[in-house]
Amino acid sequence: MQRHFLTLLAALTPVLAYAGEPAETKIDAILKSAWAEANIQPATVCNDEQYLRRITLDLAGRIPTVEERTAFLASPDRQAVVERLLSSPEFPL
């Protein structure tokens, strides 16, 4: 359990060093620069159904249930689904 936290902390440490700008801005700039150098186009934004499937697989290790899908598509709050999955017993921390 602690190992996961330390891995996450280590991964975030370089981002935290840029105190002058929000982390998202700096990360976006680094990624855009690397993509341009490699002549790579970033993927387009996914729709709500794709998002639910991807985030559930990433955080819970499974596909969403029919009930979760129905509830999310009726009210697609992406932040709420992430918080719910992070607080679930399926999340490995």
mmCIF file of C-alpha atoms in Angstrom:
data_model
loop_
_atom_site.group_PDB
_atom_site.id
_atom_site.type_symbol
_atom_site.label_atom_id
_atom_site.label_comp_id
_atom_site.label_asym_id
_atom_site.label_seq_id
_atom_site.Cartn_x
_atom_site.Cartn_y
_atom_site.Cartn_z
ATOM 1 C CA MET A 1 0.000 0.000 0.000
ATOM 2 C CA GLN A 2 2.710 2.480 0.950
ATOM 3 C CA ARG A 3 4.728 1.493 -2.131
ATOM 4 C CA HIS A 4 1.926 2.728 -4.412
ATOM 5 C CA PHE A 5 1.902 6.091 -2.656
ATOM 6 C CA LEU A 6 5.670 6.422 -2.884
ATOM 7 C CA THR A 7 5.589 5.575 -6.583
ATOM 8 C CA LEU A 8 2.921 8.211 -7.146
ATOM 9 C CA LEU A 9 4.868 10.745 -5.095
ATOM 10 C CA ALA A 10 8.048 10.046 -7.071
ATOM 11 C CA ALA A 11 6.175 10.466 -10.336
ATOM 12 C CA LEU A 12 4.724 13.811 -9.232
ATOM 13 C CA THR A 13 7.908 15.274 -7.736
ATOM 14 C CA PRO A 14 9.227 16.800 -11.001
ATOM 15 C CA VAL A 15 5.847 18.425 -11.603
ATOM 16 C CA LEU A 16 5.776 19.914 -8.108
ATOM 17 C CA ALA A 17 9.097 21.655 -8.801
ATOM 18 C CA TYR A 18 7.336 24.121 -11.154
ATOM 19 C CA ALA A 19 5.709 26.225 -8.456
ATOM 20 C CA GLY A 20 5.245 29.239 -10.746
ATOM 21 C CA GLU A 21 2.613 27.634 -12.972
ATOM 22 C CA PRO A 22 -0.256 25.199 -12.481
ATOM 23 C CA ALA A 23 0.945 21.627 -13.009
ATOM 24 C CA GLU A 24 -1.536 21.078 -15.843
ATOM 25 C CA THR A 25 -0.101 23.981 -17.824
ATOM 26 C CA LYS A 26 3.484 22.787 -17.490
ATOM 27 C CA ILE A 27 2.624 19.156 -18.227
ATOM 28 C CA ASP A 28 0.598 20.169 -21.282
ATOM 29 C CA ALA A 29 3.502 22.253 -22.584
ATOM 30 C CA ILE A 30 5.995 19.417 -22.103
ATOM 31 C CA LEU A 31 3.711 16.908 -23.836
ATOM 32 C CA LYS A 32 2.877 19.224 -26.735
ATOM 33 C CA SER A 33 6.563 19.904 -27.316
ATOM 34 C CA ALA A 34 7.437 16.193 -27.316
ATOM 35 C CA TRP A 35 4.526 15.393 -29.646
ATOM 36 C CA ALA A 36 5.596 18.125 -32.063
ATOM 37 C CA GLU A 37 9.186 16.844 -32.112
ATOM 38 C CA ALA A 38 7.971 13.298 -32.802
ATOM 39 C CA ASN A 39 5.366 14.507 -35.323
ATOM 40 C CA ILE A 40 2.570 12.864 -33.287
ATOM 41 C CA GLN A 41 -1.015 14.079 -33.177
ATOM 42 C CA PRO A 42 -2.698 13.651 -29.772
ATOM 43 C CA ALA A 43 -5.864 11.609 -29.577
ATOM 44 C CA THR A 44 -9.179 13.426 -29.661
ATOM 45 C CA VAL A 45 -11.276 13.763 -26.531
ATOM 46 C CA CYS A 46 -13.339 10.638 -25.916
ATOM 47 C CA ASN A 47 -17.097 10.629 -25.453
ATOM 48 C CA ASP A 48 -18.733 9.989 -22.065
ATOM 49 C CA GLU A 49 -19.262 6.264 -22.622
ATOM 50 C CA GLN A 50 -15.632 5.745 -23.646
ATOM 51 C CA TYR A 51 -14.472 7.838 -20.698
ATOM 52 C CA LEU A 52 -16.462 5.776 -18.184
ATOM 53 C CA ARG A 53 -15.083 2.532 -19.582
ATOM 54 C CA ARG A 54 -11.479 3.781 -19.590
ATOM 55 C CA ILE A 55 -11.534 5.308 -16.106
ATOM 56 C CA THR A 56 -13.275 2.268 -14.604
ATOM 57 C CA LEU A 57 -10.702 -0.055 -16.174
ATOM 58 C CA ASP A 58 -7.848 2.173 -14.962
ATOM 59 C CA LEU A 59 -9.057 2.647 -11.390
ATOM 60 C CA ALA A 60 -11.105 -0.476 -10.646
ATOM 61 C CA GLY A 61 -9.629 -2.970 -13.086
ATOM 62 C CA ARG A 62 -12.991 -3.881 -14.579
ATOM 63 C CA ILE A 63 -15.568 -2.580 -17.027
ATOM 64 C CA PRO A 64 -18.476 -0.554 -15.625
ATOM 65 C CA THR A 65 -21.694 -2.322 -14.711
ATOM 66 C CA VAL A 66 -24.899 -1.657 -16.635
ATOM 67 C CA GLU A 67 -26.176 0.319 -13.633
ATOM 68 C CA GLU A 68 -23.002 2.444 -13.462
ATOM 69 C CA ARG A 69 -23.189 3.105 -17.192
ATOM 70 C CA THR A 70 -26.844 4.102 -17.068
ATOM 71 C CA ALA A 71 -26.340 6.415 -14.078
ATOM 72 C CA PHE A 72 -23.229 8.056 -15.554
ATOM 73 C CA LEU A 73 -24.732 8.651 -18.980
ATOM 74 C CA ALA A 74 -27.812 10.206 -17.359
ATOM 75 C CA SER A 75 -25.567 12.637 -15.465
ATOM 76 C CA PRO A 76 -21.999 12.558 -16.838
ATOM 77 C CA ASP A 77 -20.006 14.112 -13.995
ATOM 78 C CA ARG A 78 -16.443 12.965 -14.725
ATOM 79 C CA GLN A 79 -14.986 14.254 -11.464
ATOM 80 C CA ALA A 80 -17.659 12.483 -9.414
ATOM 81 C CA VAL A 81 -17.016 9.110 -11.068
ATOM 82 C CA VAL A 82 -13.276 9.446 -10.419
ATOM 83 C CA GLU A 83 -13.888 10.284 -6.754
ATOM 84 C CA ARG A 84 -16.309 7.373 -6.400
ATOM 85 C CA LEU A 85 -13.839 4.928 -7.931
ATOM 86 C CA LEU A 86 -10.918 6.229 -5.866
ATOM 87 C CA SER A 87 -12.894 5.770 -2.663
ATOM 88 C CA SER A 88 -14.101 2.277 -3.590
ATOM 89 C CA PRO A 89 -12.536 -0.860 -2.098
ATOM 90 C CA GLU A 90 -11.557 -1.883 -5.651
ATOM 91 C CA PHE A 91 -8.969 0.906 -5.840
ATOM 92 C CA PRO A 92 -5.614 -0.671 -4.919
ATOM 93 C CA LEU A 93 -4.302 1.922 -2.443
#
